[in-house]
PDB file of C-alpha atoms and ligand atoms in Angstrom:
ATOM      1  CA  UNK A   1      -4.016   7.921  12.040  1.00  0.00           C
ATOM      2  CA  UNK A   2      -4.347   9.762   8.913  1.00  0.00           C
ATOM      3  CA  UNK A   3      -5.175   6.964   6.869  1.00  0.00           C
ATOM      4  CA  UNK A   4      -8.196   5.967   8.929  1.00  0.00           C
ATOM      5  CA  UNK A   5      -9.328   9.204   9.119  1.00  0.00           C
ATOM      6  CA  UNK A   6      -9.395   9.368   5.452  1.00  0.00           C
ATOM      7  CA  UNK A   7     -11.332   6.050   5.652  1.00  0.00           C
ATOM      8  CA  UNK A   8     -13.993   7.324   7.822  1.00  0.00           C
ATOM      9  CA  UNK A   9     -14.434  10.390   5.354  1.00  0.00           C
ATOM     10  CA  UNK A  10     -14.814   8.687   2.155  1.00  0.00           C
ATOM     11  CA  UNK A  11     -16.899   5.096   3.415  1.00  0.00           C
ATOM     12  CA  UNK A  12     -18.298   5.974   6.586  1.00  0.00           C
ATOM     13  CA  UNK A  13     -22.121   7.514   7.078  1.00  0.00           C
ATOM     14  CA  UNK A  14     -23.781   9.884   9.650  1.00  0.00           C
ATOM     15  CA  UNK A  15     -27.048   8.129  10.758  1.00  0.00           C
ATOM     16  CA  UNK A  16     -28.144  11.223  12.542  1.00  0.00           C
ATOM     17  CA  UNK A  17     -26.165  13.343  15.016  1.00  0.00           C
ATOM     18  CA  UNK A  18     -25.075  10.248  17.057  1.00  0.00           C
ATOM     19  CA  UNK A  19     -24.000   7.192  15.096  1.00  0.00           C
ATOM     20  CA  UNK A  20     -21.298   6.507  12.740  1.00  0.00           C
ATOM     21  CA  UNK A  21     -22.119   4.006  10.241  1.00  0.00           C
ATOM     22  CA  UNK A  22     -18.789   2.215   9.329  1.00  0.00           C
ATOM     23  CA  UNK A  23     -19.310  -1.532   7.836  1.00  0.00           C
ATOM     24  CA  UNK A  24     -17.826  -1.434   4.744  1.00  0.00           C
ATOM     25  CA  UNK A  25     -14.586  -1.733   6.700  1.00  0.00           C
ATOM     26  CA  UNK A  26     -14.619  -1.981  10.270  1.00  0.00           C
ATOM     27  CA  UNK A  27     -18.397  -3.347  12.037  1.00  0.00           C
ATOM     28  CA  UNK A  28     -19.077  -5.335   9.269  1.00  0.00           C
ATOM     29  CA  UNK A  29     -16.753  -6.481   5.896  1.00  0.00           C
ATOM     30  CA  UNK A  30     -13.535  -6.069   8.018  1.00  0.00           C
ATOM     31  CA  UNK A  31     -10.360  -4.383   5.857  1.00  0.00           C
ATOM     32  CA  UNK A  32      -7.621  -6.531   6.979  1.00  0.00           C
ATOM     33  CA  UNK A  33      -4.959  -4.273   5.807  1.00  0.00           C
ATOM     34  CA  UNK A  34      -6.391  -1.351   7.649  1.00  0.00           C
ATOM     35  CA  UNK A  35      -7.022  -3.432  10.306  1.00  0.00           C
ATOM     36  CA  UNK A  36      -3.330  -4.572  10.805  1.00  0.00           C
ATOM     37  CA  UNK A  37      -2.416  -1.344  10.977  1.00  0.00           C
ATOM     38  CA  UNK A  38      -4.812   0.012  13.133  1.00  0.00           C
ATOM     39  CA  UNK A  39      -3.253  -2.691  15.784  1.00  0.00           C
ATOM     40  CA  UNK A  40       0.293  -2.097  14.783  1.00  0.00           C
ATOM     41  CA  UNK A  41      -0.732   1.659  15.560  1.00  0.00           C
ATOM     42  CA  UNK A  42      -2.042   0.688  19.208  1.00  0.00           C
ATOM     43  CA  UNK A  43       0.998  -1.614  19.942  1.00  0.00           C
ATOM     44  CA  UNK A  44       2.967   1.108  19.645  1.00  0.00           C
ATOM     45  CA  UNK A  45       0.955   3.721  21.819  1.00  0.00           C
ATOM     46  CA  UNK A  46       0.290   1.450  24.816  1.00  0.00           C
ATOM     47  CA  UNK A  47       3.479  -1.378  24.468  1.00  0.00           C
ATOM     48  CA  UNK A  48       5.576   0.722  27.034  1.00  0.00           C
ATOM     49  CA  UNK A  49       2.464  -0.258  29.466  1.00  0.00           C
ATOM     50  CA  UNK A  50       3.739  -3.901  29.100  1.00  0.00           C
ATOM     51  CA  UNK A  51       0.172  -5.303  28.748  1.00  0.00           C
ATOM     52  CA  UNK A  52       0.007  -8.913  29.251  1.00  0.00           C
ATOM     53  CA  UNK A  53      -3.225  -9.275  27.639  1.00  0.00           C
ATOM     54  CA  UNK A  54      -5.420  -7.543  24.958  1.00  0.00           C
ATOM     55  CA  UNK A  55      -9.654  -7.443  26.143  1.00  0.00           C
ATOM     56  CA  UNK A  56     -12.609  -6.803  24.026  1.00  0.00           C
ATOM     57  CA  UNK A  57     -16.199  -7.136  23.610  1.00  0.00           C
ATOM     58  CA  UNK A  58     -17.629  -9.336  21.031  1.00  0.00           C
ATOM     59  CA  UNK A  59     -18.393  -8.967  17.722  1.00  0.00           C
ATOM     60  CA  UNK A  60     -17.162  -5.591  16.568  1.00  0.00           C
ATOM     61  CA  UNK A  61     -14.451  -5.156  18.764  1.00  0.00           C
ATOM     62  CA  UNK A  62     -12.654  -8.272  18.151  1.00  0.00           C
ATOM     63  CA  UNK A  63     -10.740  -8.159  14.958  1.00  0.00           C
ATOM     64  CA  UNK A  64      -8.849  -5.235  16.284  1.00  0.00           C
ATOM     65  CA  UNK A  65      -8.227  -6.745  19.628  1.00  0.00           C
ATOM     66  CA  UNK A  66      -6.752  -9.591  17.764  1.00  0.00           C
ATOM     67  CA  UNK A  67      -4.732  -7.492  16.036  1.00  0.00           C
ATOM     68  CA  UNK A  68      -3.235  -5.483  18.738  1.00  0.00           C
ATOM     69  CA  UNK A  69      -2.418  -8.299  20.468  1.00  0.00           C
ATOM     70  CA  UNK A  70      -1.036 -10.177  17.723  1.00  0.00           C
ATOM     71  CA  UNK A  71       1.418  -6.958  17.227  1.00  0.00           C
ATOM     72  CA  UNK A  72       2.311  -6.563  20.771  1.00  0.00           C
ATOM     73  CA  UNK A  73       3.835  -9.860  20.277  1.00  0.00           C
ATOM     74  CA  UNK A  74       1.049 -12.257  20.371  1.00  0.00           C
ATOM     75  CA  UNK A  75      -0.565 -11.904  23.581  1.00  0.00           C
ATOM     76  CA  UNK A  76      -3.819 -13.759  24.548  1.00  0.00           C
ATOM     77  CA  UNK A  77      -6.483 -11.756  23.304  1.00  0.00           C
ATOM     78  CA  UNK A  78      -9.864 -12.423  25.529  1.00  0.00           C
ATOM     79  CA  UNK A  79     -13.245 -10.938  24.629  1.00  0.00           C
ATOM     80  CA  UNK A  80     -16.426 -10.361  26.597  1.00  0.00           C
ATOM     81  CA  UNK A  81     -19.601 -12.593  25.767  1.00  0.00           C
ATOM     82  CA  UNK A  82     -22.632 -10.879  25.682  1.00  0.00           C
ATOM     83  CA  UNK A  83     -24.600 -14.381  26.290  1.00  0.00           C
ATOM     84  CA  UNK A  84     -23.930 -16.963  28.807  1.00  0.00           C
ATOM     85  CA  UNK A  85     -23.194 -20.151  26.981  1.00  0.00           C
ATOM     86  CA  UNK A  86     -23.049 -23.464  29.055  1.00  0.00           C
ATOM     87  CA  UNK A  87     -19.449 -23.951  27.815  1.00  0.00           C
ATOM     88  CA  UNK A  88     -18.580 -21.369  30.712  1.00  0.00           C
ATOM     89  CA  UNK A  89     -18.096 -24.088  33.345  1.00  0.00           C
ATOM     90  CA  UNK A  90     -15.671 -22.545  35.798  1.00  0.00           C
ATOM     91  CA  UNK A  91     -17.903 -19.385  36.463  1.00  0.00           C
ATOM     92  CA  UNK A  92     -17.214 -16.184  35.155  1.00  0.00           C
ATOM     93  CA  UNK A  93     -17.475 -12.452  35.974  1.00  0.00           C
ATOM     94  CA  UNK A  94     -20.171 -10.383  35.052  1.00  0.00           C
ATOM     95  CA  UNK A  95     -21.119  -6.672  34.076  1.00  0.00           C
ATOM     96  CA  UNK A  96     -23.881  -5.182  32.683  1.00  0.00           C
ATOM     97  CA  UNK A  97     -23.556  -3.026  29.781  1.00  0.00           C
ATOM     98  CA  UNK A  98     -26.351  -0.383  27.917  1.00  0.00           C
ATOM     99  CA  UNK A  99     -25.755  -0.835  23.814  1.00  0.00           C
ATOM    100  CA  UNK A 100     -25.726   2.633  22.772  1.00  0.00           C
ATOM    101  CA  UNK A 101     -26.651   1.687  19.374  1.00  0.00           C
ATOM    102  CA  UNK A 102     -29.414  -0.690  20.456  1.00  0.00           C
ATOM    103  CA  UNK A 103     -30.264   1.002  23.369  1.00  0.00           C
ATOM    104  CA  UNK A 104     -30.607  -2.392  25.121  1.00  0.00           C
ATOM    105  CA  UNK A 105     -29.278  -3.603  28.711  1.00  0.00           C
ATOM    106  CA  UNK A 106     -26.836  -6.450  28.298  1.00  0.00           C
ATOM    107  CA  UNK A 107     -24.695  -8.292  30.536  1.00  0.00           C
ATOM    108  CA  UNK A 108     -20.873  -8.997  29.731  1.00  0.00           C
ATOM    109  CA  UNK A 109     -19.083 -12.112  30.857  1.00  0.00           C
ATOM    110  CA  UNK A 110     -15.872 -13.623  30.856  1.00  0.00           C
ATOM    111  CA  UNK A 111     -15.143 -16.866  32.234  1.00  0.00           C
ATOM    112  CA  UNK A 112     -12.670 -16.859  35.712  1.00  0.00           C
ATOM    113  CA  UNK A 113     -10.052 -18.611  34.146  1.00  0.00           C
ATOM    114  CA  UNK A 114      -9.087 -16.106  31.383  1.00  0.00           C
ATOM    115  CA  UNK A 115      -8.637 -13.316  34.012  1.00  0.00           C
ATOM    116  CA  UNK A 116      -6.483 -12.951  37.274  1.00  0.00           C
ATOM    117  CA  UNK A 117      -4.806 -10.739  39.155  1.00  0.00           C
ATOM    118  CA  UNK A 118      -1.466 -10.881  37.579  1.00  0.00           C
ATOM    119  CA  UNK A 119      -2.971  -9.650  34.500  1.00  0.00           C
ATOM    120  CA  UNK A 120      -2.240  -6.114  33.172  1.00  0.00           C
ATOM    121  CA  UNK A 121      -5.129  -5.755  30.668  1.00  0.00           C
ATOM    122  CA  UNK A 122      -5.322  -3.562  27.482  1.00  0.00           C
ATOM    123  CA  UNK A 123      -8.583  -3.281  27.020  1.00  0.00           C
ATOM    124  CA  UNK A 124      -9.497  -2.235  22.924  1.00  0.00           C
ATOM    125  CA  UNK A 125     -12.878  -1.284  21.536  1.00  0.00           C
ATOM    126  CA  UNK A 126     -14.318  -0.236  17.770  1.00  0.00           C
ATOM    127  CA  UNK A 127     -15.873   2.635  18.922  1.00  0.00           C
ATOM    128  CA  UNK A 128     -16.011   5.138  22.265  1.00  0.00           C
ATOM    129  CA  UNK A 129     -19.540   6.702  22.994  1.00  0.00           C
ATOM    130  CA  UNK A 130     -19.925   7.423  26.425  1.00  0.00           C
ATOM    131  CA  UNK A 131     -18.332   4.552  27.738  1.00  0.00           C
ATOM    132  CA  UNK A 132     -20.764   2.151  28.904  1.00  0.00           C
ATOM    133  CA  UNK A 133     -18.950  -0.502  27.439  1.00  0.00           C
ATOM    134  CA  UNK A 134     -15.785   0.684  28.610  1.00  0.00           C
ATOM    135  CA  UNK A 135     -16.983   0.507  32.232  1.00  0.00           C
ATOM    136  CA  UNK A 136     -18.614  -2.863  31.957  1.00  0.00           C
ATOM    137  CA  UNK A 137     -15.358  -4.502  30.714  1.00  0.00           C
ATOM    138  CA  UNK A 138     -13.606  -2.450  33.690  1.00  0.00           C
ATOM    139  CA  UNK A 139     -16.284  -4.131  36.296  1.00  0.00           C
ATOM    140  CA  UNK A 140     -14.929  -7.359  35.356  1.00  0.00           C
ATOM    141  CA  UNK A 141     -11.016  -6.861  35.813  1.00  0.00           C
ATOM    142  CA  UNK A 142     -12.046  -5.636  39.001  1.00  0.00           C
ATOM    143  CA  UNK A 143     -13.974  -8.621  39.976  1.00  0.00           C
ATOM    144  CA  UNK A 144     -10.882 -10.172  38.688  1.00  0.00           C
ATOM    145  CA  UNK A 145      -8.246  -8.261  40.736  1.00  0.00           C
ATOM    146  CA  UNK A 146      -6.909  -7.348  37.331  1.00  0.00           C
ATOM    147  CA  UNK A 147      -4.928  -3.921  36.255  1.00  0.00           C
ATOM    148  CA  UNK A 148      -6.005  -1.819  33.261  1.00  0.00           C
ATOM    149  CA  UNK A 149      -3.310  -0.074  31.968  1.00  0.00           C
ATOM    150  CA  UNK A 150      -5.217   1.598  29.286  1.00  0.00           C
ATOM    151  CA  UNK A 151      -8.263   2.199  27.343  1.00  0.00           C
ATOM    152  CA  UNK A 152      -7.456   2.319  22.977  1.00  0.00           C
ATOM    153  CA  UNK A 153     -10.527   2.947  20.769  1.00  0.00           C
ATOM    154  CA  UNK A 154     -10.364   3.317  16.551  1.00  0.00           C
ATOM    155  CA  UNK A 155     -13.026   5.983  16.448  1.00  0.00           C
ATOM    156  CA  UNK A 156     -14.002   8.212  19.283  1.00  0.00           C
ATOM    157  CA  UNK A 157     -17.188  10.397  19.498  1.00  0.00           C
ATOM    158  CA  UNK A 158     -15.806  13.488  21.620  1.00  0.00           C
ATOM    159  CA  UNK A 159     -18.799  14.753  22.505  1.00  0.00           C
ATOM    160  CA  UNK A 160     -20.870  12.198  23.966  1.00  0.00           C
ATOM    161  CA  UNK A 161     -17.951  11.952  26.579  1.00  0.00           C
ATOM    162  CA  UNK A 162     -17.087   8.568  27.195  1.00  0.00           C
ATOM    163  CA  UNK A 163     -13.037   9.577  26.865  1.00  0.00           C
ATOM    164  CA  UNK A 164     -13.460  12.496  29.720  1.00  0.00           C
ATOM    165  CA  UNK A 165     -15.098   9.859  31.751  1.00  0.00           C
ATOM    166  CA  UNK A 166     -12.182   7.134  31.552  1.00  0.00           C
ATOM    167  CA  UNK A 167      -9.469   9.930  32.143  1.00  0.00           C
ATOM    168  CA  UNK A 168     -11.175  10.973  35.120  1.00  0.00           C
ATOM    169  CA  UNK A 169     -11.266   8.074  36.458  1.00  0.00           C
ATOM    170  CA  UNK A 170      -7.423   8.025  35.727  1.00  0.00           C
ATOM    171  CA  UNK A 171      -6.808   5.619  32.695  1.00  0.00           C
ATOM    172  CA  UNK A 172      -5.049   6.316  29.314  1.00  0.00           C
ATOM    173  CA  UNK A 173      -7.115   6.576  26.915  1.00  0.00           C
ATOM    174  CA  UNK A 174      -5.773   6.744  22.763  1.00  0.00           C
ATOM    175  CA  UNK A 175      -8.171   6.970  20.141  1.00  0.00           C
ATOM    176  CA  UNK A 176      -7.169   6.592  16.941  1.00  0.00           C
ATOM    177  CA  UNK A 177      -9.491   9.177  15.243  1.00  0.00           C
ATOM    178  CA  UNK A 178     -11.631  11.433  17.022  1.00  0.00           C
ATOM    179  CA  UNK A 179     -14.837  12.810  15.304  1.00  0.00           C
ATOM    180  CA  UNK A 180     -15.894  16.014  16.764  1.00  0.00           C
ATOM    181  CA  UNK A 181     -19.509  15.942  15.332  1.00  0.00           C
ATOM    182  CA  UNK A 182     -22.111  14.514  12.571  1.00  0.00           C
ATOM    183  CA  UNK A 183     -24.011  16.854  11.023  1.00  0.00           C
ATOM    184  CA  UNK A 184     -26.412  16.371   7.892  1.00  0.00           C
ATOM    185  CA  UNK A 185     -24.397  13.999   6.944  1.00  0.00           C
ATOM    186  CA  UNK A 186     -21.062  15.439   6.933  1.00  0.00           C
ATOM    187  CA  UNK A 187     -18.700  13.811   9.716  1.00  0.00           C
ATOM    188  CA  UNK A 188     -16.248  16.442  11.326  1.00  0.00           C
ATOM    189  CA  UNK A 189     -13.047  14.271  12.271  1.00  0.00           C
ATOM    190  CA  UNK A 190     -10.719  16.474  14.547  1.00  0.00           C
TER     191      UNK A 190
HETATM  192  P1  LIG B   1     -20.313   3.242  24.611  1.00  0.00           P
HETATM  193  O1  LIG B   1     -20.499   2.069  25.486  1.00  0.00           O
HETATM  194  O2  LIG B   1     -18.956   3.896  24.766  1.00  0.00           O
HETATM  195  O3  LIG B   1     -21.438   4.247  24.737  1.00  0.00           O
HETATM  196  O4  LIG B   1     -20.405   2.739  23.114  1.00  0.00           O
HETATM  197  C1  LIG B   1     -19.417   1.884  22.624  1.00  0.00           C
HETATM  198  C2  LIG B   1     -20.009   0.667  21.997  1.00  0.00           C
HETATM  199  O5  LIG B   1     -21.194   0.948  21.267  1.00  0.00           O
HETATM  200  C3  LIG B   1     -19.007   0.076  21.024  1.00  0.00           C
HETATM  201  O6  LIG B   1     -18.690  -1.217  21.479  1.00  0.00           O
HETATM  202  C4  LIG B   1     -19.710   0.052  19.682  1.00  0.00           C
HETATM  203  O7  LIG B   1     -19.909  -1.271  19.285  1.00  0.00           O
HETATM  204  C5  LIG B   1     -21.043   0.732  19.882  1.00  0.00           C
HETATM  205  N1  LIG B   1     -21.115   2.062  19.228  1.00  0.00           N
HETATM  206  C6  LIG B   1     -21.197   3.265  19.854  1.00  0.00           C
HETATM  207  N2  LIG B   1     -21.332   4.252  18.987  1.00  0.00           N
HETATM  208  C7  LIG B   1     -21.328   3.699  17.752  1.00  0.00           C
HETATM  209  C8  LIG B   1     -21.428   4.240  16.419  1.00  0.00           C
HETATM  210  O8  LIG B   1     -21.555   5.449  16.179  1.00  0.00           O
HETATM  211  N3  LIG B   1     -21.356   3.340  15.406  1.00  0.00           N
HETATM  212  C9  LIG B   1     -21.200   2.005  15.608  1.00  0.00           C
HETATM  213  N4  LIG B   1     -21.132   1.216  14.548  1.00  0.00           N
HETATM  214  N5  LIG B   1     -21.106   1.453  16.858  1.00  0.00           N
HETATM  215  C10 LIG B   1     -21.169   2.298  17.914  1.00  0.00           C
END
């Protein structure tokens, strides 16, 4: 997506080797336009997978989720709570999850009656690292009896492998740009 990846060259920030710094329009102050597109872009890579419903992780992921599912023809859009509110009445499945920008252990959770086994679940992400997060939110549609019928992600970090990972386990996986490496600054977008 060529105007993403023009995005990422002119806002976004290498923190390092290993993190992408990208608030001024996607983790942070969210460009809607971009945005729109961005899910416009995914509706038309995974619609022929007839997902039923879009699944995400809150916070970052969730304007994109909403707008994938709101151009796949407004489908429920669920995300994954990383804190167990008391609202949650009817039980709900849980994962844990590493952050791999806080380095923290977190659980995900999403209530029983938002997933079932008729479901065939896109799940959609901000970023893929190595996947963690991806395999959390995978632990619950299986819990669930759920199908996955794909994995889409706005920014990919090839090298810390989370995309290998979900193909060998045998999902789709489309990322929208793929960034091959951060070095002194400079972000190398493939
Ligand atoms: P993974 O679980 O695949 O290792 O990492 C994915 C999650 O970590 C995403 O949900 C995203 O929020 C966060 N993340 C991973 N790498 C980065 C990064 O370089 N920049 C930002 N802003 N978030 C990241």
């Amino acid at each position: 997506m060529e105007l993403l990846k023009q995005r990422i060259l002119s806002d976004g920030e290498g923190i390092g080797t290993e993190i992408l710094k990208v608030d001024s329009f996607l983790n942070h102050q969210v460009d809607v336009k971009l945005t729109r597109a961005i899910g416009e872009d995914f509706a038309r890579l995974f619609g022929a997978e007839r997902p039923s419903k879009v699944l995400t992780v809150e916070a970052s992921g969730i304007p994109v989720a909403m707008a994938t599912a709101q151009a796949l023809g407004d489908l429920p859009m669920v995300f994954a709570k990383k804190a167990a509110p008391n609202t949650m009445t009817d039980g709900f499945y849980a994962a844990p999850v590493r952050s791999f920008t806080k380095g923290t252990l977190a659980t995900v959770r999403v209530s029983r009656s938002y997933l079932s086994p008729e479901d065939r679940v896109l799940i959609i992400d901000d970023f893929l690292a190595t996947g963690e997060a991806a395999i959390g939110l995978l632990d619950l549609l299986r819990q669930a009896g759920a199908k996955c019928v794909g994995f889409g992600a706005v920014i990919e970090k090839e090298w810390q492998g989370g995309s290998a990972r979900l193909e060998e386990l045998g999902y789709k996986v489309c990322s929208l740009a793929v960034i091959t490496s951060i070095q002194d600054g400079n972000i190398n977008i493939k």
